[in-house]
Amino acid sequence: MATSTTKKIYNLQEKVEILLIKYPSLRDCDKLLAAKMWEIELRKQNLNLKTTPISIFLSLYQDGKLSNAELISRSRRKLQQTIPELRGDAWDERHSEGERTRRTI
């Protein structure tokens, strides 16, 4: 049986997948992807990303009411690993450079 945390992770991965499909420009930038995710989450709480004080944003983030940036990034990487259509323009470049580095070590 899946734990509550596991369910949250799968739910996050589904949300990330929807964003990557809807906004291809987010495929190569985790910062933009996280910002878009937070914008949506704040809107659901009737808050505006542009007008919400940073103290409220940080409090929500610390309390786990906003998605964790590392988990958003991890979800994107996993999705792009398994679904090539969700890869950004820089994906091949990043992975070929990683392979060159591994060969030189």
mmCIF file of C-alpha atoms in Angstrom:
data_model
loop_
_atom_site.group_PDB
_atom_site.id
_atom_site.type_symbol
_atom_site.label_atom_id
_atom_site.label_comp_id
_atom_site.label_asym_id
_atom_site.label_seq_id
_atom_site.Cartn_x
_atom_site.Cartn_y
_atom_site.Cartn_z
ATOM 1 C CA MET A 1 0.000 0.000 0.000
ATOM 2 C CA ALA A 2 1.352 3.413 -0.969
ATOM 3 C CA THR A 3 2.171 5.834 1.804
ATOM 4 C CA SER A 4 0.906 9.394 1.875
ATOM 5 C CA THR A 5 4.377 10.644 0.878
ATOM 6 C CA THR A 6 4.505 8.248 -2.071
ATOM 7 C CA LYS A 7 1.083 9.439 -3.223
ATOM 8 C CA LYS A 8 2.252 13.060 -2.994
ATOM 9 C CA ILE A 9 5.326 12.265 -5.096
ATOM 10 C CA TYR A 10 3.256 10.574 -7.804
ATOM 11 C CA ASN A 11 0.797 13.449 -7.719
ATOM 12 C CA LEU A 12 3.692 15.905 -8.096
ATOM 13 C CA GLN A 13 5.123 13.909 -10.983
ATOM 14 C CA GLU A 14 1.744 14.068 -12.737
ATOM 15 C CA LYS A 15 1.606 17.838 -12.208
ATOM 16 C CA VAL A 16 5.147 18.238 -13.555
ATOM 17 C CA GLU A 17 4.261 16.152 -16.606
ATOM 18 C CA ILE A 18 1.259 18.373 -17.336
ATOM 19 C CA LEU A 19 3.434 21.504 -17.057
ATOM 20 C CA LEU A 20 6.132 20.061 -19.330
ATOM 21 C CA ILE A 21 3.504 19.258 -21.955
ATOM 22 C CA LYS A 22 1.705 22.587 -21.684
ATOM 23 C CA TYR A 23 4.831 24.775 -21.405
ATOM 24 C CA PRO A 24 7.764 23.322 -23.409
ATOM 25 C CA SER A 25 9.953 26.255 -22.336
ATOM 26 C CA LEU A 26 10.018 24.766 -18.804
ATOM 27 C CA ARG A 27 11.748 21.570 -19.988
ATOM 28 C CA ASP A 28 15.260 23.005 -19.698
ATOM 29 C CA CYS A 29 14.952 25.212 -16.609
ATOM 30 C CA ASP A 30 14.120 23.852 -13.170
ATOM 31 C CA LYS A 31 13.876 27.369 -11.747
ATOM 32 C CA LEU A 32 11.141 28.332 -14.202
ATOM 33 C CA LEU A 33 9.407 24.999 -13.686
ATOM 34 C CA ALA A 34 9.368 25.452 -9.901
ATOM 35 C CA ALA A 35 8.188 29.061 -10.234
ATOM 36 C CA LYS A 36 5.291 27.993 -12.477
ATOM 37 C CA MET A 37 4.373 25.181 -10.058
ATOM 38 C CA TRP A 38 4.397 27.602 -7.120
ATOM 39 C CA GLU A 39 2.375 30.163 -9.070
ATOM 40 C CA ILE A 40 -0.334 27.539 -9.619
ATOM 41 C CA GLU A 41 -0.200 26.353 -6.001
ATOM 42 C CA LEU A 42 -0.435 29.920 -4.678
ATOM 43 C CA ARG A 43 -3.375 30.625 -6.972
ATOM 44 C CA LYS A 44 -5.179 27.608 -5.504
ATOM 45 C CA GLN A 45 -4.726 29.263 -2.113
ATOM 46 C CA ASN A 46 -6.108 32.550 -3.502
ATOM 47 C CA LEU A 47 -2.656 34.173 -3.424
ATOM 48 C CA ASN A 48 -0.821 35.951 -6.228
ATOM 49 C CA LEU A 49 2.844 35.098 -6.850
ATOM 50 C CA LYS A 50 3.636 38.710 -7.751
ATOM 51 C CA THR A 51 1.971 40.316 -4.731
ATOM 52 C CA THR A 52 2.442 37.721 -1.985
ATOM 53 C CA PRO A 53 5.082 38.863 0.538
ATOM 54 C CA ILE A 54 8.186 36.697 0.605
ATOM 55 C CA SER A 55 7.616 35.967 4.293
ATOM 56 C CA ILE A 56 4.279 34.303 3.496
ATOM 57 C CA PHE A 57 5.801 32.406 0.570
ATOM 58 C CA LEU A 58 8.662 31.129 2.742
ATOM 59 C CA SER A 59 6.291 30.157 5.526
ATOM 60 C CA LEU A 60 4.137 28.160 3.091
ATOM 61 C CA TYR A 61 7.235 26.522 1.614
ATOM 62 C CA GLN A 62 8.643 25.652 5.042
ATOM 63 C CA ASP A 63 5.285 24.214 6.156
ATOM 64 C CA GLY A 64 5.187 21.952 3.080
ATOM 65 C CA LYS A 65 2.224 23.749 1.535
ATOM 66 C CA LEU A 66 4.241 24.414 -1.623
ATOM 67 C CA SER A 67 6.046 21.738 -3.612
ATOM 68 C CA ASN A 68 9.683 21.133 -2.762
ATOM 69 C CA ALA A 69 12.002 22.492 -5.470
ATOM 70 C CA GLU A 70 14.243 19.412 -5.318
ATOM 71 C CA LEU A 71 11.296 17.085 -5.801
ATOM 72 C CA ILE A 72 10.060 19.142 -8.752
ATOM 73 C CA SER A 73 13.505 18.849 -10.343
ATOM 74 C CA ARG A 74 13.740 15.126 -9.596
ATOM 75 C CA SER A 75 10.291 14.550 -11.107
ATOM 76 C CA ARG A 76 11.314 16.413 -14.269
ATOM 77 C CA ARG A 77 14.494 14.360 -14.618
ATOM 78 C CA LYS A 78 12.644 11.073 -14.135
ATOM 79 C CA LEU A 79 9.969 12.016 -16.640
ATOM 80 C CA GLN A 80 12.527 13.116 -19.233
ATOM 81 C CA GLN A 81 14.487 9.912 -18.713
ATOM 82 C CA THR A 82 11.450 7.752 -19.436
ATOM 83 C CA ILE A 83 9.479 9.944 -21.887
ATOM 84 C CA PRO A 84 11.752 11.350 -24.628
ATOM 85 C CA GLU A 85 8.984 13.655 -25.901
ATOM 86 C CA LEU A 86 9.283 15.682 -22.690
ATOM 87 C CA ARG A 87 12.996 16.351 -23.103
ATOM 88 C CA GLY A 88 14.098 19.909 -23.701
ATOM 89 C CA ASP A 89 16.565 21.201 -26.261
ATOM 90 C CA ALA A 90 19.479 20.975 -23.826
ATOM 91 C CA TRP A 91 18.822 17.367 -22.705
ATOM 92 C CA ASP A 92 20.991 15.687 -25.366
ATOM 93 C CA GLU A 93 23.773 18.202 -24.840
ATOM 94 C CA ARG A 94 23.812 17.672 -21.070
ATOM 95 C CA HIS A 95 23.849 13.898 -21.379
ATOM 96 C CA SER A 96 26.474 13.716 -24.113
ATOM 97 C CA GLU A 97 28.748 15.994 -22.056
ATOM 98 C CA GLY A 98 28.211 13.743 -19.046
ATOM 99 C CA GLU A 99 29.194 10.731 -21.111
ATOM 100 C CA ARG A 100 32.373 12.491 -22.335
ATOM 101 C CA THR A 101 33.269 13.325 -18.742
ATOM 102 C CA ARG A 102 32.769 9.704 -17.645
ATOM 103 C CA ARG A 103 35.068 8.495 -20.449
ATOM 104 C CA THR A 104 37.855 10.899 -19.500
ATOM 105 C CA ILE A 105 37.797 9.942 -15.800
#
